[in-house]
CSV table of C-alpha atoms and ligand atoms in Angstrom, one decimal:
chain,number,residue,atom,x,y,z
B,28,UNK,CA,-30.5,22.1,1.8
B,29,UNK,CA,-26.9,21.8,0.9
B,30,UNK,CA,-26.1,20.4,-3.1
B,31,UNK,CA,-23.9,18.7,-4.7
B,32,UNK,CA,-22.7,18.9,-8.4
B,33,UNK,CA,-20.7,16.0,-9.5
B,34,UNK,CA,-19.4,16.2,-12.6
B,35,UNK,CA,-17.2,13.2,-13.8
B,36,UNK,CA,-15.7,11.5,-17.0
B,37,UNK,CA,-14.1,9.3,-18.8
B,38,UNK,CA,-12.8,8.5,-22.3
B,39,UNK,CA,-14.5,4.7,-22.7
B,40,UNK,CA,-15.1,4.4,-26.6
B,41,UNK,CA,-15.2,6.9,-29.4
B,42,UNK,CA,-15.6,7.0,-33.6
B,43,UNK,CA,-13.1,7.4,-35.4
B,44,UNK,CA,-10.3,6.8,-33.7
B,45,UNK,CA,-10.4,9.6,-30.9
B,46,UNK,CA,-12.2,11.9,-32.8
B,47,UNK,CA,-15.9,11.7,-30.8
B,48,UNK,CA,-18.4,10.2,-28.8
B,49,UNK,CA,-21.2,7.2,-30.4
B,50,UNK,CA,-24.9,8.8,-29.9
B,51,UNK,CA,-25.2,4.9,-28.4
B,52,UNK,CA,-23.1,5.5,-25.8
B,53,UNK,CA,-24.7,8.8,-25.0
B,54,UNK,CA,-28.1,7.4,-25.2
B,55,UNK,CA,-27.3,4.4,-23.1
B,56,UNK,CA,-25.5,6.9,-20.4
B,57,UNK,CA,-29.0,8.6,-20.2
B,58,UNK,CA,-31.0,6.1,-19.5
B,59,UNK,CA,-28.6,5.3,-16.3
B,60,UNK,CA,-28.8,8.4,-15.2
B,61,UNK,CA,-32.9,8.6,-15.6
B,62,UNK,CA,-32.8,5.1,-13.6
B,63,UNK,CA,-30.6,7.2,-10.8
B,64,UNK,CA,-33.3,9.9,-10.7
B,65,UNK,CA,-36.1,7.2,-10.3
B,66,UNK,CA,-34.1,5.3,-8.2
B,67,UNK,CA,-33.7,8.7,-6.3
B,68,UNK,CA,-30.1,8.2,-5.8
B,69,UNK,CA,-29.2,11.5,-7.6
B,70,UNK,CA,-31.8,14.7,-8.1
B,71,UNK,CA,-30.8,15.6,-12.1
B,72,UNK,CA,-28.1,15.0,-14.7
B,73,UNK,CA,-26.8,15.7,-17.8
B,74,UNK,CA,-25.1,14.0,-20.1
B,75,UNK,CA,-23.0,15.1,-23.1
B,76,UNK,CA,-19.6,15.0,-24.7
B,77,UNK,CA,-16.3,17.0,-25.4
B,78,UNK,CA,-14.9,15.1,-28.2
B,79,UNK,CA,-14.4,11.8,-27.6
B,80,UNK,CA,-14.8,12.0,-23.4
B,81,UNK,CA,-18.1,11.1,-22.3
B,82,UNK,CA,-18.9,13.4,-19.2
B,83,UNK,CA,-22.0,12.8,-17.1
B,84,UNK,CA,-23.1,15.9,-14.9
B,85,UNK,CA,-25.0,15.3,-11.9
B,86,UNK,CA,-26.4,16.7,-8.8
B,87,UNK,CA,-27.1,15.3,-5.7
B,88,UNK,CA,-27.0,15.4,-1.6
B,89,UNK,CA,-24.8,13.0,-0.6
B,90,UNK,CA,-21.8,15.6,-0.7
B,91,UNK,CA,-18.3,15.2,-2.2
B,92,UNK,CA,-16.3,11.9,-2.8
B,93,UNK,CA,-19.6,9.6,-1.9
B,94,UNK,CA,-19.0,6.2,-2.7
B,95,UNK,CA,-22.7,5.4,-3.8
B,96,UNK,CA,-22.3,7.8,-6.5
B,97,UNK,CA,-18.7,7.6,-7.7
B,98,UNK,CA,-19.3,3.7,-8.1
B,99,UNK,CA,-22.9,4.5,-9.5
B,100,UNK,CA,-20.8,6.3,-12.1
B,101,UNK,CA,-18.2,3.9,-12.4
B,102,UNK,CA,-20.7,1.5,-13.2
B,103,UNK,CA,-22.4,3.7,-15.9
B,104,UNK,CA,-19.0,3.9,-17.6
B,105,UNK,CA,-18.2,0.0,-17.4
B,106,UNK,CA,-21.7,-0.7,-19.2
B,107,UNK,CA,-20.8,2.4,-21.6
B,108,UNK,CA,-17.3,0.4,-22.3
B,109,UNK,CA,-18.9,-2.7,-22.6
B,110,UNK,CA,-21.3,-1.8,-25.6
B,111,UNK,CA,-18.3,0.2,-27.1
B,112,UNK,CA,-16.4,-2.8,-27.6
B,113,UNK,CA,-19.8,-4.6,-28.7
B,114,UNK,CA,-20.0,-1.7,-31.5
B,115,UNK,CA,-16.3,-1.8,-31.8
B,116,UNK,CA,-15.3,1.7,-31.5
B,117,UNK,CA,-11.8,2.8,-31.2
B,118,UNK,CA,-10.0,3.0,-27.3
B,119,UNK,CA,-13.2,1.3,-25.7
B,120,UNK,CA,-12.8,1.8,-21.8
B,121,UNK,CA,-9.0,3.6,-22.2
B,122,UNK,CA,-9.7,5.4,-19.0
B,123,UNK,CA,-11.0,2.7,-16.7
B,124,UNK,CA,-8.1,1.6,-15.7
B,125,UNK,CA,-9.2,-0.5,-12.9
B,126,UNK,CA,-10.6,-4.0,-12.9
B,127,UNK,CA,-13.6,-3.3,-9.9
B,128,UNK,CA,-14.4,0.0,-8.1
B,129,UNK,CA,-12.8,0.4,-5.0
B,130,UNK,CA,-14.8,3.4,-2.6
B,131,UNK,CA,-14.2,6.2,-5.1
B,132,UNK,CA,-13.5,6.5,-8.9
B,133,UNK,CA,-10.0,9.0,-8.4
B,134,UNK,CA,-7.1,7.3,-9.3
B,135,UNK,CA,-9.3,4.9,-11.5
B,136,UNK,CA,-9.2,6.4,-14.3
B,137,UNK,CA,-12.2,9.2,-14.6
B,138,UNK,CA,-11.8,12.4,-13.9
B,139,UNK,CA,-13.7,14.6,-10.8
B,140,UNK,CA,-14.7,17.8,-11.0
B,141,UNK,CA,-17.2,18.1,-7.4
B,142,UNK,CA,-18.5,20.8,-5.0
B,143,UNK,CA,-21.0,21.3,-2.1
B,144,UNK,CA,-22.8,23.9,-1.1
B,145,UNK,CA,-25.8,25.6,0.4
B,146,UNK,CA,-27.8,27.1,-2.5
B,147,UNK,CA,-28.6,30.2,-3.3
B,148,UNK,CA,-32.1,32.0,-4.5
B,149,UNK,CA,-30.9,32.1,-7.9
B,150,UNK,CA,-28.0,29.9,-9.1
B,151,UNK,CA,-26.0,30.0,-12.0
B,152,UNK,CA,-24.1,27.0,-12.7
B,153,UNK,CA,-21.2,26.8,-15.4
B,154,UNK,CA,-19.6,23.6,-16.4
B,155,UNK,CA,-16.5,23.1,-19.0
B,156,UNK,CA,-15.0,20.6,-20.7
B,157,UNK,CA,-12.0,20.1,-22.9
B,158,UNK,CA,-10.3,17.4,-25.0
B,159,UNK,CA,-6.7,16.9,-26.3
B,160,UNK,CA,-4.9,18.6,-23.0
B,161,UNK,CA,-4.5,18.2,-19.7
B,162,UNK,CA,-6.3,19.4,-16.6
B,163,UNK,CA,-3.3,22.6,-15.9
B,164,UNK,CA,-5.3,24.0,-19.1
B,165,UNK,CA,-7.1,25.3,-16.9
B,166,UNK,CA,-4.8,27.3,-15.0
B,167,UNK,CA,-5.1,30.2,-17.5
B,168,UNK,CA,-8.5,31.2,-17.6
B,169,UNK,CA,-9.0,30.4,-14.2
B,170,UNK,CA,-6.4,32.9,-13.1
B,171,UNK,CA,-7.6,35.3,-15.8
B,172,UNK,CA,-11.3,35.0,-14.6
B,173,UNK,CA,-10.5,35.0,-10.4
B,174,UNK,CA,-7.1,36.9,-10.2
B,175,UNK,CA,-7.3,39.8,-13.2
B,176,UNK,CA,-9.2,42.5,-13.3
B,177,UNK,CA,-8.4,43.0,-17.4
B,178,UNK,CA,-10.6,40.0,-17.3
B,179,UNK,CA,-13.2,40.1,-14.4
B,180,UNK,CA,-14.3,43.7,-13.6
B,181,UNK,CA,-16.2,42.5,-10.4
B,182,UNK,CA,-12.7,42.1,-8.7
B,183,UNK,CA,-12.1,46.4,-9.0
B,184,UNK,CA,-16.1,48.0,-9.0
B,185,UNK,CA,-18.0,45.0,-7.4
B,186,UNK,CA,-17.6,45.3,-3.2
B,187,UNK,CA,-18.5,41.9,-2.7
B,188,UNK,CA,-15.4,40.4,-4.9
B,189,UNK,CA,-12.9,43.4,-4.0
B,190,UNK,CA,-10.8,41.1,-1.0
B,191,UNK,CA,-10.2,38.2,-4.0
B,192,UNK,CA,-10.7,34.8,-3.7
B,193,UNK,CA,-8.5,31.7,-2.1
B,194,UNK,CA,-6.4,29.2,-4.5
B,195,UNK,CA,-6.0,25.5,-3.6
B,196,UNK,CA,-2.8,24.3,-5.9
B,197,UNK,CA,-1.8,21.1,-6.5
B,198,UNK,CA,1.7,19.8,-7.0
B,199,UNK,CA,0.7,16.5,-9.4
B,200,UNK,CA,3.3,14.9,-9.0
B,201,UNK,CA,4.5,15.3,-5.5
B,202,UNK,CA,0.9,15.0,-4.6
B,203,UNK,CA,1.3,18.3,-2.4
B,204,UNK,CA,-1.4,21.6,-2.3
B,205,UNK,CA,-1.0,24.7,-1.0
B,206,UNK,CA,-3.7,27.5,-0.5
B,207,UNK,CA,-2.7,30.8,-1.2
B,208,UNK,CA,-4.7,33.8,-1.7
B,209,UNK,CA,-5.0,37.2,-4.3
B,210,UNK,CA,-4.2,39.5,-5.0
B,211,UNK,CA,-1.8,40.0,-2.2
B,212,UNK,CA,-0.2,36.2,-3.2
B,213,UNK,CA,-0.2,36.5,-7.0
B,214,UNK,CA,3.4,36.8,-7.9
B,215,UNK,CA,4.1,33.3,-5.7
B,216,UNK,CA,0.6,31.7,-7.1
B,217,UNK,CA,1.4,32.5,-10.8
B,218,UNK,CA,5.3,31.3,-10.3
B,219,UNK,CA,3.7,27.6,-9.5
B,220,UNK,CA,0.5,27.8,-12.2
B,221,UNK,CA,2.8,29.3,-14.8
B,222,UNK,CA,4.2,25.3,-15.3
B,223,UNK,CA,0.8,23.5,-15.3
B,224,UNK,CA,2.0,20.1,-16.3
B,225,UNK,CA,2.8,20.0,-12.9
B,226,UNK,CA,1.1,22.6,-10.8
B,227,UNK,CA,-2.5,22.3,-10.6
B,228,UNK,CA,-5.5,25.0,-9.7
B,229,UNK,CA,-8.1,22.8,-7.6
B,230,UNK,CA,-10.2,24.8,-6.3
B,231,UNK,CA,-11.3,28.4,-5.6
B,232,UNK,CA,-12.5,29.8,-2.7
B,233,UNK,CA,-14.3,33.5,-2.0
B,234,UNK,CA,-13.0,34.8,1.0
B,235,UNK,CA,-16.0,35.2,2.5
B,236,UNK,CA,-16.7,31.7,4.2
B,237,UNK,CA,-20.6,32.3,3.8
B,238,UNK,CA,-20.5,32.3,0.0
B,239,UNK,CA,-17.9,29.0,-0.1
B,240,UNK,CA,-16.7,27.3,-2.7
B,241,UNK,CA,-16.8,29.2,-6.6
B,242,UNK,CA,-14.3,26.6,-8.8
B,243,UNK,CA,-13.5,23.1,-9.2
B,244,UNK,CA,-11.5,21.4,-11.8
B,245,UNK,CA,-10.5,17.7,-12.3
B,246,UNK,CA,-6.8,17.3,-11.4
B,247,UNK,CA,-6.3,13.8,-12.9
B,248,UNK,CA,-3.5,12.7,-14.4
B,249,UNK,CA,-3.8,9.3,-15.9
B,250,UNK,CA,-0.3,9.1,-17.0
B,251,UNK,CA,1.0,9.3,-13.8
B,252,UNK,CA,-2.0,7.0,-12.3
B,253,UNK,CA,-1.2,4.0,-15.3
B,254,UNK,CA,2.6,4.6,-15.1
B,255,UNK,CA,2.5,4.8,-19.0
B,256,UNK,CA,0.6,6.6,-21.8
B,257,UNK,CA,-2.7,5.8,-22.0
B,258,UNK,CA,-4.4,9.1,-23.4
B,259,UNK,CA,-4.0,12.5,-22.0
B,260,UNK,CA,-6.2,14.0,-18.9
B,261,UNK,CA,-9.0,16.0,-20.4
B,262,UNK,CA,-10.4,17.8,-17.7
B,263,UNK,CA,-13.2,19.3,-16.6
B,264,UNK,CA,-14.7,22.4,-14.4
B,265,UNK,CA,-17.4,23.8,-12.6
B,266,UNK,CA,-18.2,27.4,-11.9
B,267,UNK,CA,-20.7,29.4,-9.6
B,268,UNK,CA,-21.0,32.5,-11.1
B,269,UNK,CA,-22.7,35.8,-10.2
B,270,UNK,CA,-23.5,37.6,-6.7
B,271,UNK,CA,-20.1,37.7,-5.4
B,272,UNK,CA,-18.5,35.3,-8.0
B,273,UNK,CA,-17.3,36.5,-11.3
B,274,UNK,CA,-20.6,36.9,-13.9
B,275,UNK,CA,-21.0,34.7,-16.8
B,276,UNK,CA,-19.6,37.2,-18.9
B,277,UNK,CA,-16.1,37.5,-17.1
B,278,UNK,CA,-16.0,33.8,-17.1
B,279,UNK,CA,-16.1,33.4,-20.7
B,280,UNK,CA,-13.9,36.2,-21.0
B,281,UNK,CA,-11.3,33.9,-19.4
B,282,UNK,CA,-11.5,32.0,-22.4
B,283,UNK,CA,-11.1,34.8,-25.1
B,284,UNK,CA,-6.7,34.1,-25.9
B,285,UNK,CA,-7.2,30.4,-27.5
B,286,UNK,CA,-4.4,30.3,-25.5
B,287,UNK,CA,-1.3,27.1,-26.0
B,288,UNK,CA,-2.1,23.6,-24.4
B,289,UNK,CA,-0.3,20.7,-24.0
B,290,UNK,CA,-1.8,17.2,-24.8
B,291,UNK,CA,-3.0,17.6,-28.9
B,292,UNK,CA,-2.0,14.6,-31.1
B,293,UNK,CA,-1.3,11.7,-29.4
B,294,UNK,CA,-0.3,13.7,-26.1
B,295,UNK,CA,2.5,15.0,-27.5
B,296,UNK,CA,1.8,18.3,-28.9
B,297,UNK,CA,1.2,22.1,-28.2
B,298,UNK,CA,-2.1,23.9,-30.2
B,299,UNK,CA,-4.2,26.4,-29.0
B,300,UNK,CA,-7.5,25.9,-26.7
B,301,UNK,CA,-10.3,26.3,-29.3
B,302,UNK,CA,-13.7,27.1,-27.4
B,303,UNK,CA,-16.9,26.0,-29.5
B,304,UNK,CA,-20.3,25.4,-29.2
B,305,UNK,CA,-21.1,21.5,-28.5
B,306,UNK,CA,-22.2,20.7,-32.3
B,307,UNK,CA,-18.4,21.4,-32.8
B,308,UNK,CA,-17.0,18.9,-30.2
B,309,UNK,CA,-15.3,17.1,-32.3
B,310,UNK,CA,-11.2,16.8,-32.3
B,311,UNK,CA,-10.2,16.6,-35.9
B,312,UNK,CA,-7.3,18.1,-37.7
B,313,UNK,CA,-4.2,16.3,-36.2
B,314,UNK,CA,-6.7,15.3,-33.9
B,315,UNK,CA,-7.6,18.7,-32.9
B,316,UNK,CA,-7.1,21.2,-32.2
B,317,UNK,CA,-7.5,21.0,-28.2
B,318,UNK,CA,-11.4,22.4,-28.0
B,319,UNK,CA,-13.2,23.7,-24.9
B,320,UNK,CA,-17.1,23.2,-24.8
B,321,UNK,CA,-19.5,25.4,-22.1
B,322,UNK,CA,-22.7,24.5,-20.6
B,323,UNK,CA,-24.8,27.4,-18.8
B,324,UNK,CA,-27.5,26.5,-16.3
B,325,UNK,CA,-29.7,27.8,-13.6
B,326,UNK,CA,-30.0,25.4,-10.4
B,327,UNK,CA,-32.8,25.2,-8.4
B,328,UNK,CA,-33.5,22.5,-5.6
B,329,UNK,CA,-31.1,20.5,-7.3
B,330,UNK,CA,-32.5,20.8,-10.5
B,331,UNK,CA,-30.5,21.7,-13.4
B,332,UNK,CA,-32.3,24.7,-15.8
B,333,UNK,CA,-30.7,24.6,-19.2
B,334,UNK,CA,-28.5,23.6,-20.4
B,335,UNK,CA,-27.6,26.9,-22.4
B,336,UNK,CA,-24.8,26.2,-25.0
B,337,UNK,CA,-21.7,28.8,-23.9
B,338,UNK,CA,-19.6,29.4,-27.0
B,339,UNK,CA,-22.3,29.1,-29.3
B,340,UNK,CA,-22.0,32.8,-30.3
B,341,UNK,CA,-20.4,35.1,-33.6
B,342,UNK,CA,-18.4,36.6,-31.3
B,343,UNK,CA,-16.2,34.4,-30.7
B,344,UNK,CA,-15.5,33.4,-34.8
B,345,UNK,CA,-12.7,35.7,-34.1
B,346,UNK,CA,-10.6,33.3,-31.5
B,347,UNK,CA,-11.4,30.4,-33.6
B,348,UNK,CA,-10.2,32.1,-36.5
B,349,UNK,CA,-6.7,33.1,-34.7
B,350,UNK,CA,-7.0,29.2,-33.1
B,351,UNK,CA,-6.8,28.0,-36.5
B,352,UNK,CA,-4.0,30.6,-37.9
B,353,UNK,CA,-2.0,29.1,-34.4
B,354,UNK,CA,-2.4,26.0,-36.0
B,355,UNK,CA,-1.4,26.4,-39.5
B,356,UNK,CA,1.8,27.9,-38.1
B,357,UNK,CA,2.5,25.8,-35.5
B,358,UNK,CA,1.7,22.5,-37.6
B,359,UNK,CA,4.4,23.1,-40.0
B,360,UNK,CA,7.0,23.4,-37.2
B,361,UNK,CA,6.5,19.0,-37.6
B,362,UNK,CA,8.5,17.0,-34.9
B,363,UNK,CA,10.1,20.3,-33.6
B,364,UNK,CA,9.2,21.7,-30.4
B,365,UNK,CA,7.5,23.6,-29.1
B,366,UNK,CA,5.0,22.4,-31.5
B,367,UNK,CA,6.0,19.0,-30.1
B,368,UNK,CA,6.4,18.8,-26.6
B,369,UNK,CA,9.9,18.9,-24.8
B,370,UNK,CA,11.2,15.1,-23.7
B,371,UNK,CA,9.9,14.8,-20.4
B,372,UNK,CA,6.4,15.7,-21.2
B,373,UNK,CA,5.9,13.4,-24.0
B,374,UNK,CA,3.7,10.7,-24.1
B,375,UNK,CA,5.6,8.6,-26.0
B,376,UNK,CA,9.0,7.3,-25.0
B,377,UNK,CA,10.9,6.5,-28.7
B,378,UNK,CA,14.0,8.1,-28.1
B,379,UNK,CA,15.4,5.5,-25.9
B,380,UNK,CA,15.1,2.8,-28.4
B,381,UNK,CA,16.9,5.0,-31.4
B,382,UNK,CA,19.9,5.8,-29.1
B,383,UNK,CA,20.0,2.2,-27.7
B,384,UNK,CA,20.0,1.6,-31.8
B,385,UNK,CA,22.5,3.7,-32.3
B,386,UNK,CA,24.7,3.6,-28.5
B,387,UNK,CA,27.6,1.4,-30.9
B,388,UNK,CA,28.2,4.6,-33.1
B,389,UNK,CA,28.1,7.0,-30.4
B,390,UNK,CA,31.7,8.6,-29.8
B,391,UNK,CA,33.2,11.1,-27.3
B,392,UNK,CA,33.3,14.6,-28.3
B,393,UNK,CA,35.5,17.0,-26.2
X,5,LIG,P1,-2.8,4.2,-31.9
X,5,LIG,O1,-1.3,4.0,-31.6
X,5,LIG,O2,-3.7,3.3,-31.1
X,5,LIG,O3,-3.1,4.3,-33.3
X,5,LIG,O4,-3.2,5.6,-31.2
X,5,LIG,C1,-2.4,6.8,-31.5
X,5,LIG,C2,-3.2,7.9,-30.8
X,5,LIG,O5,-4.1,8.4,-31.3
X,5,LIG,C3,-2.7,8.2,-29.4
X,5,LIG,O6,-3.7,8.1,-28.5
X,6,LIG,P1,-7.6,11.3,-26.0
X,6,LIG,O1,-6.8,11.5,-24.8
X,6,LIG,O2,-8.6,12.4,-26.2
X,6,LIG,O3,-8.2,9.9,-26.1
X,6,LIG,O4,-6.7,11.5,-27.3
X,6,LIG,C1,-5.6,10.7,-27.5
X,6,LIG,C2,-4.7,11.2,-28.5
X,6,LIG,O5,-3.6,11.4,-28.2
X,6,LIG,C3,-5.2,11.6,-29.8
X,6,LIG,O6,-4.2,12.1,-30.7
X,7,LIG,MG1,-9.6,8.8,-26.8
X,8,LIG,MG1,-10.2,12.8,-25.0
């Protein structure tokens, strides 16, 4: 039997401001996915939130892209909006940007994170999350946990991961990918992830067609979809780990640096990616920092085991602690970048209106 895991979100509602998700909303997202599993449209699901994106995970057999279950999903998140307006929290349905589903929920507003494939005896399933960046966060511990072997042993002692894995990249705005493959391609890979406001890690591949697909990550940018600011991307991932794919272990080793994101503070700002255990989803200081949450489970039949909270360990007080030192010093460098954003990555677009203000007392000079 081949699976699907489906894991898509949106931003439709959150209290205060963009700070979390309503247990209402949470609850209510529940019961439509219970009434799927009745309904025997999808197999399991799980809800939960990373700061204030709502993110329903769900497994199924009706492969990637199916319209039955993006628009079921759609439709959850229209009835999620709809009683976030009723309750009146803050940026109810920002990310539906559409007025009626049309076939498939990408370039609507949610994000996607989806993959297929024929399971194995023992499955381990990792899904992540962030808030307050955008979906090239990723890029980082992605190539840390699939292309270095200072992160993921597996790719020097473990036979089965010694040829590397397969890239698909995506150029976001020139809506371009390439496949490439490491190690032999990793200069040329990391010259395009390097920038990842605009190139994109997808998907990864092992080499080895029998063991498939390992990575997926939302691309989604809904800047670029609206045409204007309306919230930053916060993306999302899934991750088959184990038996020829990176273990657990290396995979949250990728996320050991807190390293710099784009997207904090009204999308506009650089902080660094804070991972935390779900009961500290919650973006607060200058809305934020930019958090990553981690849910562990074991799939069987299409049935998710767990979930098993990721980052919900001591040992990783440390990173927050050096998070939150990035953040003391990079919050006092104010309006400045690169704790702001340089101009054509920011959100908001004041500076033409202050020299338009000012275009009468601006002179030649040399
Ligand atoms: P408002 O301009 O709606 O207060 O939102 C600012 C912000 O938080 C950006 O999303
Ligand atoms: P979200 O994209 O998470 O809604 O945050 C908006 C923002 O800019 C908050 O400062
Ligand atoms: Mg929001
Ligand atoms: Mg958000």
């Amino acid at each position: 039997m081949k699976t699907t895991i489906s894991l898509i979100k949106a931003d439709i509602g959150s209290i205060p401001g963009h700070m979390t998700v309503h247990p209402n909303i949470l609850d209510l997202m529940e019961e439509e996915m219970d009434r799927a599993i009745e309904e025997k449209l999808i197999l399991d699901a799980h809800v939960f939130n990373a700061g204030d994106d709502t993110e329903l995970l769900m497994t199924h057999t009706k492969g990637v892209d199916s319209a039955e279950i993006h628009e079921f999903a759609w439709n959850a998140f229209v009835k999620g909006a709809d009683e976030a307006k009723e309750i009146g929290l803050y940026g109810a349905g920002q990310d539906l940007l559409a007025d009626a589903f049309s076939g498939n929920v990408k370039g609507m507003g949610p994000g996607v994170a989806e993959m297929e494939f024929e399971e194995r005896p023992a499955e381990p399933i990792l899904v992540f999350a962030m808030d307050k960046t955008e979906p090239g966060a990723f890029n980082f511990p992605i190539f840390r946990i699939f292309g270095d072997p200072f992160c993921t042993a597996g790719l020097v002692i473990d036979p089965s991961m010694h040829s590397g894995f397969k890239y698909t990249v995506v150029d976001v705005k020139e809506h371009k990918k390439i496949q490439m493959g490491l190690p032999e391609e990793m200069y040329d890979l990391l010259a395009l992830i390097g920038h990842p406001s605009r190139y994109v890690t997808k998907y990864v591949h092992s080499k080895d067609e029998k063991r498939g697909i390992t990575a997926a990550i939302s691309t989604e940018k809904l800047s670029l979809i609206a045409g204007k600011y309306i919230g930053k991307d916060d993306p999302v991932c899934i991750i088959r780990a184990q038996s020829g794919f990176p273990a657990v272990g290396e995979v949250l080793e990728g996320f050991s640096l807190g390293h710099i994101v784009s997207g904090w503070m009204r999308g506009s700002h650089r902080g660094p990616l804070m991972p935390v255990p779900l009961e500290y989803s919650q973006c607060t200081r200058f809305d934020g920092p930019p958090r990553v949450v981690g849910l562990g489970f074991q799939l069987k039949n299409g049935t998710l085991e767990g979930p098993v909270d990721l980052f919900d360990d001591p040992i990783f007080d440390s990173i927050r602690q050096r998070c939150a030192d990035i953040t003391d010093f990079l919050r006092r460098h104010g309006p400045f970048e690169p704790g702001m954003l340089p101009l054509d990555e920011m959100e908001y677009t004041t500076l033409p209106a202050v020299l338009t203000k000012l275009q009468d007392r601006l002179e030649d000079w040399e």
